[in-house]
Short mmCIF file of C-alpha atoms in Angstrom, two decimals:
data_model
loop_
_atom_site.label_atom_id
_atom_site.label_comp_id
_atom_site.label_asym_id
_atom_site.label_seq_id
_atom_site.Cartn_x
_atom_site.Cartn_y
_atom_site.Cartn_z
CA MET D 1 0.11 -0.08 -0.05
CA ASP D 2 3.07 2.31 0.63
CA HIS D 3 3.93 2.09 -3.08
CA TYR D 4 0.68 2.52 -4.31
CA VAL D 5 0.18 5.23 -7.18
CA GLY D 6 -3.38 5.20 -8.71
CA PRO D 7 -5.91 8.02 -9.28
CA ASP D 8 -6.44 9.25 -6.12
CA ARG D 9 -2.55 9.42 -5.53
CA LEU D 10 -2.09 11.32 -8.66
CA ALA D 11 -4.49 13.96 -8.14
CA LEU D 12 -3.45 14.33 -4.69
CA ASP D 13 0.12 15.21 -5.95
CA VAL D 14 -1.41 18.03 -8.17
CA VAL D 15 -3.22 19.18 -5.26
CA GLU D 16 -0.06 19.14 -2.76
CA GLY D 17 2.44 20.56 -5.62
CA PRO D 18 0.43 23.91 -5.80
CA ILE D 19 -0.11 24.11 -1.73
CA ALA D 20 3.45 23.55 -1.08
CA ALA D 21 4.27 26.00 -3.76
CA ARG D 22 2.20 28.80 -1.97
CA ARG D 23 3.97 27.76 1.69
CA VAL D 24 7.08 28.41 0.02
CA ARG D 25 6.35 31.78 -1.34
CA ALA D 26 4.41 32.90 1.85
CA SER D 27 7.36 31.86 3.73
CA GLY D 28 9.66 33.88 1.36
CA ALA D 29 7.02 36.91 1.49
CA TYR D 30 7.07 37.00 5.37
CA VAL D 31 10.93 36.96 5.28
CA ALA D 32 10.94 39.50 2.54
CA LEU D 33 8.81 41.63 5.04
CA LEU D 34 12.00 41.95 7.39
CA ARG D 35 14.29 43.04 4.12
CA PRO D 36 16.99 41.47 5.45
CA ARG D 37 19.07 42.86 2.37
CA HIS D 38 18.97 46.52 4.40
CA TRP D 39 20.10 44.50 7.24
CA VAL D 40 24.01 45.50 5.86
CA LYS D 41 22.75 49.03 7.27
CA CYS D 42 23.25 47.66 10.90
CA SER D 43 27.06 46.59 10.16
CA LEU D 44 27.39 50.44 11.22
CA VAL D 45 27.20 48.95 14.75
CA LEU D 46 30.66 47.74 14.29
CA VAL D 47 32.29 50.86 12.57
CA ALA D 48 34.27 52.09 15.95
CA PRO D 49 34.82 48.85 17.63
CA VAL D 50 36.56 47.67 14.37
CA THR D 51 38.73 50.64 15.19
CA ALA D 52 40.06 49.44 18.42
CA PRO D 53 40.36 45.75 17.90
CA PRO D 54 42.13 44.77 21.20
CA GLU D 55 40.08 47.04 23.49
CA VAL D 56 36.73 45.53 22.27
CA ILE D 57 37.51 42.44 23.13
CA PRO D 58 36.28 42.09 26.86
CA HIS D 59 32.45 43.37 25.38
CA LEU D 60 32.26 41.08 21.99
CA GLY D 61 29.33 40.03 23.76
CA GLY D 62 27.68 43.14 24.25
CA ILE D 63 28.41 43.99 20.91
CA VAL D 64 26.86 41.31 19.24
CA LEU D 65 24.12 41.76 21.30
CA THR D 66 23.63 45.25 20.38
CA LEU D 67 23.62 44.27 16.58
CA LEU D 68 21.26 41.66 17.38
CA ALA D 69 19.07 44.08 18.88
CA PHE D 70 19.47 46.42 16.07
CA LEU D 71 18.67 43.91 13.59
CA SER D 72 15.36 43.52 15.37
CA ALA D 73 14.47 47.31 15.42
CA SER D 74 15.00 47.89 12.60
CA SER D 75 12.84 45.05 10.88
CA THR D 76 10.24 46.67 13.40
CA VAL D 77 10.02 49.64 11.96
CA TYR D 78 10.37 48.44 8.70
CA VAL D 79 7.29 46.45 9.37
CA LEU D 80 5.81 49.25 11.07
CA ASN D 81 6.45 51.75 7.86
CA ASP D 82 4.89 48.98 5.25
CA LEU D 83 1.27 48.98 7.43
CA ARG D 84 1.34 52.52 7.32
CA ASP D 85 2.59 53.07 4.31
CA CYS D 86 0.43 50.20 2.05
CA ALA D 87 -2.15 52.05 0.12
CA ALA D 88 0.41 54.72 -0.63
CA ASP D 89 3.31 51.77 -2.03
CA ARG D 90 0.52 50.47 -4.31
CA LEU D 91 1.30 53.28 -6.09
CA HIS D 92 4.74 53.75 -6.50
CA PRO D 93 6.01 51.34 -9.37
CA VAL D 94 8.66 49.15 -7.29
CA LYS D 95 7.44 49.91 -4.08
CA ARG D 96 3.81 48.06 -5.04
CA LEU D 97 6.01 44.07 -5.29
CA ARG D 98 6.32 44.71 -1.23
CA PRO D 99 4.97 41.99 0.51
CA LEU D 100 2.14 43.64 2.04
CA ALA D 101 1.27 46.17 -0.80
CA SER D 102 0.93 42.84 -2.96
CA GLY D 103 -1.21 40.83 -0.68
CA ASP D 104 1.77 38.17 -0.42
CA VAL D 105 1.44 38.81 3.15
CA SER D 106 -2.05 39.55 4.64
CA PHE D 107 -2.51 43.15 7.51
CA ARG D 108 -2.95 40.43 10.00
CA GLY D 109 0.13 38.26 9.08
CA ALA D 110 1.99 41.68 9.39
CA VAL D 111 0.44 42.94 12.42
CA ALA D 112 1.32 39.48 14.28
CA MET D 113 5.04 39.57 12.90
CA LEU D 114 5.30 43.22 14.23
CA VAL D 115 4.18 42.21 17.70
CA ALA D 116 6.57 39.14 17.57
CA LEU D 117 9.72 41.44 16.79
CA LEU D 118 8.62 43.84 19.20
CA LEU D 119 8.60 41.16 22.03
CA VAL D 120 12.45 40.34 20.43
CA THR D 121 13.97 43.71 20.12
CA VAL D 122 12.40 44.15 23.84
CA GLY D 123 14.11 41.11 24.90
CA LEU D 124 17.02 42.00 23.55
CA LEU D 125 16.56 45.75 24.83
CA VAL D 126 17.43 44.34 28.62
CA ALA D 127 20.19 42.18 27.69
CA VAL D 128 22.35 44.90 25.75
CA PRO D 129 24.76 47.18 27.89
CA PRO D 130 22.25 49.81 29.81
CA LEU D 131 23.39 52.91 27.53
CA ALA D 132 23.36 50.83 24.63
CA ALA D 133 19.78 49.85 25.52
CA LEU D 134 19.17 53.70 26.28
CA ILE D 135 19.87 54.57 22.35
CA LEU D 136 18.05 52.15 21.17
CA GLY D 137 15.30 52.88 22.39
CA GLY D 138 15.47 56.33 21.21
CA TYR D 139 16.38 54.62 17.93
CA VAL D 140 12.62 52.52 18.21
CA LEU D 141 10.81 56.19 19.65
CA MET D 142 11.99 58.20 17.11
CA ASN D 143 11.49 56.09 14.10
CA ILE D 144 7.61 55.07 14.84
CA TRP D 145 7.30 59.54 15.14
CA TYR D 146 9.30 59.21 11.76
CA THR D 147 6.45 56.55 10.40
CA LEU D 148 3.60 58.23 11.98
CA ALA D 149 4.63 61.83 11.55
CA LEU D 150 7.68 63.15 10.72
CA LYS D 151 8.49 61.42 7.16
CA HIS D 152 5.68 63.76 5.72
CA GLN D 153 7.88 67.03 7.03
CA PRO D 154 10.95 68.00 4.00
CA LEU D 155 13.91 68.08 5.10
CA VAL D 156 13.02 66.88 8.67
CA ASP D 157 12.52 63.66 7.05
CA VAL D 158 15.74 63.03 5.82
CA SER D 159 17.25 64.42 8.59
CA VAL D 160 15.99 61.37 11.02
CA VAL D 161 16.74 58.96 8.95
CA ALA D 162 20.30 60.14 8.92
CA ALA D 163 20.23 60.62 12.55
CA GLY D 164 19.28 56.50 12.57
CA PHE D 165 22.70 55.56 11.21
CA VAL D 166 24.40 58.07 13.47
CA LEU D 167 22.60 56.34 16.27
CA ARG D 168 24.21 53.05 14.93
CA VAL D 169 27.83 53.98 15.00
CA LEU D 170 27.05 55.33 18.66
CA ALA D 171 25.42 52.53 20.00
CA GLY D 172 28.28 50.15 18.81
CA ALA D 173 30.93 52.59 20.68
CA VAL D 174 29.13 52.27 23.93
CA ALA D 175 28.21 48.43 23.65
CA ALA D 176 32.30 48.28 23.08
CA GLY D 177 33.08 50.57 25.95
CA LEU D 178 34.75 53.36 23.52
CA ASP D 179 34.42 57.28 22.96
CA VAL D 180 33.49 58.05 19.44
CA GLN D 181 34.79 60.42 17.30
CA PRO D 182 32.38 63.48 16.64
CA LEU D 183 33.95 63.39 12.76
CA LEU D 184 33.10 60.03 12.65
CA LEU D 185 29.57 60.84 13.68
CA ILE D 186 29.58 63.94 11.26
CA CYS D 187 30.96 61.93 8.37
CA VAL D 188 28.29 58.92 8.82
CA TYR D 189 25.50 61.94 9.49
CA CYS D 190 26.71 64.02 6.07
CA ALA D 191 26.48 60.63 3.79
CA SER D 192 23.21 59.08 5.18
CA VAL D 193 21.76 62.59 4.36
CA ALA D 194 23.30 62.69 0.85
CA LEU D 195 21.99 59.26 0.40
CA SER D 196 18.35 59.74 1.36
CA LEU D 197 18.09 62.92 -0.68
CA GLY D 198 19.30 61.09 -3.47
CA LYS D 199 16.58 58.51 -3.03
CA ARG D 200 13.76 61.09 -2.66
CA ARG D 201 15.71 62.54 -6.34
CA HIS D 202 15.37 59.14 -7.71
CA GLU D 203 11.44 59.48 -7.06
CA LEU D 204 11.30 63.21 -7.81
CA ALA D 205 12.62 62.64 -11.43
CA GLY D 206 10.69 59.30 -12.01
CA LEU D 207 7.31 59.62 -10.35
CA ALA D 208 6.18 63.20 -11.02
CA VAL D 209 2.68 63.34 -9.81
CA ALA D 210 2.27 60.05 -8.46
CA GLY D 211 5.68 60.48 -6.87
CA GLU D 212 4.16 63.14 -4.75
CA ARG D 213 0.95 61.58 -3.89
CA HIS D 214 3.39 58.45 -2.91
CA ARG D 215 5.48 61.36 -0.94
CA PRO D 216 4.32 64.43 -0.49
CA ALA D 217 7.17 66.03 1.25
CA LEU D 218 8.49 65.23 -2.29
CA SER D 219 6.18 68.81 -3.11
CA ALA D 220 8.77 70.71 -1.38
CA TYR D 221 11.65 69.42 -3.75
CA SER D 222 13.44 70.16 -6.71
CA VAL D 223 15.74 68.61 -9.09
CA PRO D 224 18.38 70.98 -9.13
CA PHE D 225 17.83 71.48 -5.14
CA LEU D 226 18.37 68.14 -4.40
CA ASP D 227 21.29 67.76 -6.60
CA HIS D 228 23.22 70.82 -5.09
CA VAL D 229 22.48 69.53 -1.25
CA VAL D 230 23.36 66.08 -2.68
CA VAL D 231 27.08 67.35 -3.16
CA LEU D 232 27.03 69.63 -0.80
CA ASN D 233 26.81 66.54 1.76
CA LEU D 234 28.70 64.11 -0.14
CA VAL D 235 31.81 66.75 0.23
CA ALA D 236 31.47 67.02 4.30
CA ALA D 237 31.73 63.38 4.08
CA LEU D 238 34.39 62.82 2.63
CA MET D 239 36.36 65.38 4.47
CA CYS D 240 35.30 64.47 7.90
CA TYR D 241 36.44 61.40 7.02
CA LEU D 242 39.86 62.29 5.69
CA ALA D 243 39.88 63.68 9.01
CA THR D 244 39.12 60.89 10.83
CA MET D 245 41.27 59.04 10.07
CA TRP D 246 44.17 61.31 10.07
CA GLN D 247 43.22 60.80 14.04
CA LEU D 248 44.52 57.51 13.99
CA LYS D 249 47.62 56.59 15.74
CA PRO D 250 50.75 57.73 13.99
CA PRO D 251 51.91 56.91 11.50
CA TYR D 252 48.83 54.65 10.39
CA GLY D 253 46.58 57.36 10.16
CA LYS D 254 48.31 59.14 7.82
CA VAL D 255 48.97 56.46 5.29
CA GLY D 256 45.72 55.63 5.95
CA ALA D 257 43.70 58.38 4.71
CA ALA D 258 46.08 58.87 1.78
CA LEU D 259 45.67 55.08 0.70
CA THR D 260 42.08 54.71 1.45
CA PHE D 261 40.96 58.41 0.63
CA PRO D 262 40.87 57.52 -3.64
CA PHE D 263 38.37 54.85 -2.82
CA ALA D 264 35.95 56.95 -0.97
CA ALA D 265 36.35 59.59 -3.55
CA PHE D 266 35.69 57.00 -6.24
CA HIS D 267 32.75 55.52 -4.64
CA VAL D 268 30.99 59.32 -3.69
CA THR D 269 32.07 59.86 -7.90
CA ARG D 270 30.10 56.64 -8.90
CA TYR D 271 27.19 57.20 -6.64
CA LEU D 272 26.54 60.51 -8.52
CA GLN D 273 27.14 59.19 -11.92
CA MET D 274 24.66 56.21 -11.14
CA LEU D 275 22.19 58.81 -9.65
CA ILE D 276 22.50 61.14 -12.58
CA VAL D 277 23.64 59.85 -15.65
CA GLU D 278 22.66 57.09 -15.37
CA ARG D 279 18.67 57.82 -12.81
CA SER D 280 19.31 55.12 -10.84
CA GLY D 281 19.15 55.72 -6.61
CA GLY D 282 15.89 54.78 -5.46
CA ASP D 283 17.65 52.53 -3.37
CA PRO D 284 21.00 52.58 -2.37
CA VAL D 285 21.76 48.64 -1.04
CA ASP D 286 20.10 47.70 -4.24
CA ASP D 287 22.37 49.92 -5.98
CA LEU D 288 25.76 48.36 -4.29
CA MET D 289 25.10 45.06 -4.45
CA ARG D 290 24.49 45.16 -8.60
CA ASP D 291 26.56 47.46 -9.81
CA ARG D 292 30.06 45.55 -9.90
CA GLN D 293 32.50 48.93 -10.05
CA MET D 294 30.89 49.51 -6.54
CA ARG D 295 31.14 45.89 -5.05
CA LEU D 296 34.88 46.08 -6.42
CA ASN D 297 35.51 49.45 -4.93
CA LEU D 298 34.17 49.29 -1.53
CA GLY D 299 35.92 45.33 -1.59
CA LEU D 300 39.34 47.13 -1.95
CA TRP D 301 38.54 50.00 0.24
CA THR D 302 37.63 47.28 3.13
CA ALA D 303 40.69 45.14 2.85
CA VAL D 304 43.13 48.87 2.85
CA LEU D 305 40.94 49.97 5.45
CA ALA D 306 41.80 46.31 7.82
CA SER D 307 45.11 45.89 6.63
CA THR D 308 45.36 50.24 8.14
CA PHE D 309 43.83 49.30 11.59
CA LEU D 310 45.35 45.88 12.13
CA ALA D 311 49.09 47.31 11.43
CA SER D 312 47.99 50.52 13.82
CA PHE D 313 48.08 47.76 16.63
CA LEU D 314 50.39 45.35 16.32
#
């Protein structure tokens, strides 16, 4: 009987096949709702620790927990954002494919996911170092406020997004027991403002009226204005990066600045080319993943940076 294959069994296979496929697709949709590709942004938690390898060894547990807490918190914010903007996302040519906007994940399923993520985030909040927990709590509250109101305020919206990246760097430094160079925070802030405004430029240039309905704050921007402000912030980020590297332990700081600045400058130039000439820039993470020049440059940049930091502590 176990090996019987008849009409009934064949009919069952025909039914089970699509059911299994739907289950796999549904599972993938719930994973996509978390936006795992964007978890790379949480690597900023590690920026301060990697600059001082010997000092952070006693704090590795706190650093890892802080990283996990930000991964959970960022996914919580993404789900909340998708719940809040589901109707508007359906007007967007790309965002309409998101799991909730496309209908692959139900509203009730997304709410259940949000509650589960909140519980995980709170649990990790208790486990991380107290000051890092305070920063993480501020990050979550700020992003809730952003989702509910601030994202519709021109310039305030990108400032809040940039502040979220700065808080990641700050929390990583606190978890590692390190002081953070103010110029590093300014560098991260300016670069984040530039990327956020670049994203809005892409939407404004490509979506016209539909873009303004999707994101009302776009009505306060123009493409020339955004071009100027993006370049201004990228130049400021480059200068702060150079100054941050220069302040590392002599002589490696100056050597590292000289060796890595060309990679930083190329990255900025390539981003501007993609944004202005190639009309991309709608998602900086996607741009980084799909562009071979940026991937290669980032790999070389990271390798030289790592060699500089390691050499300075030998």
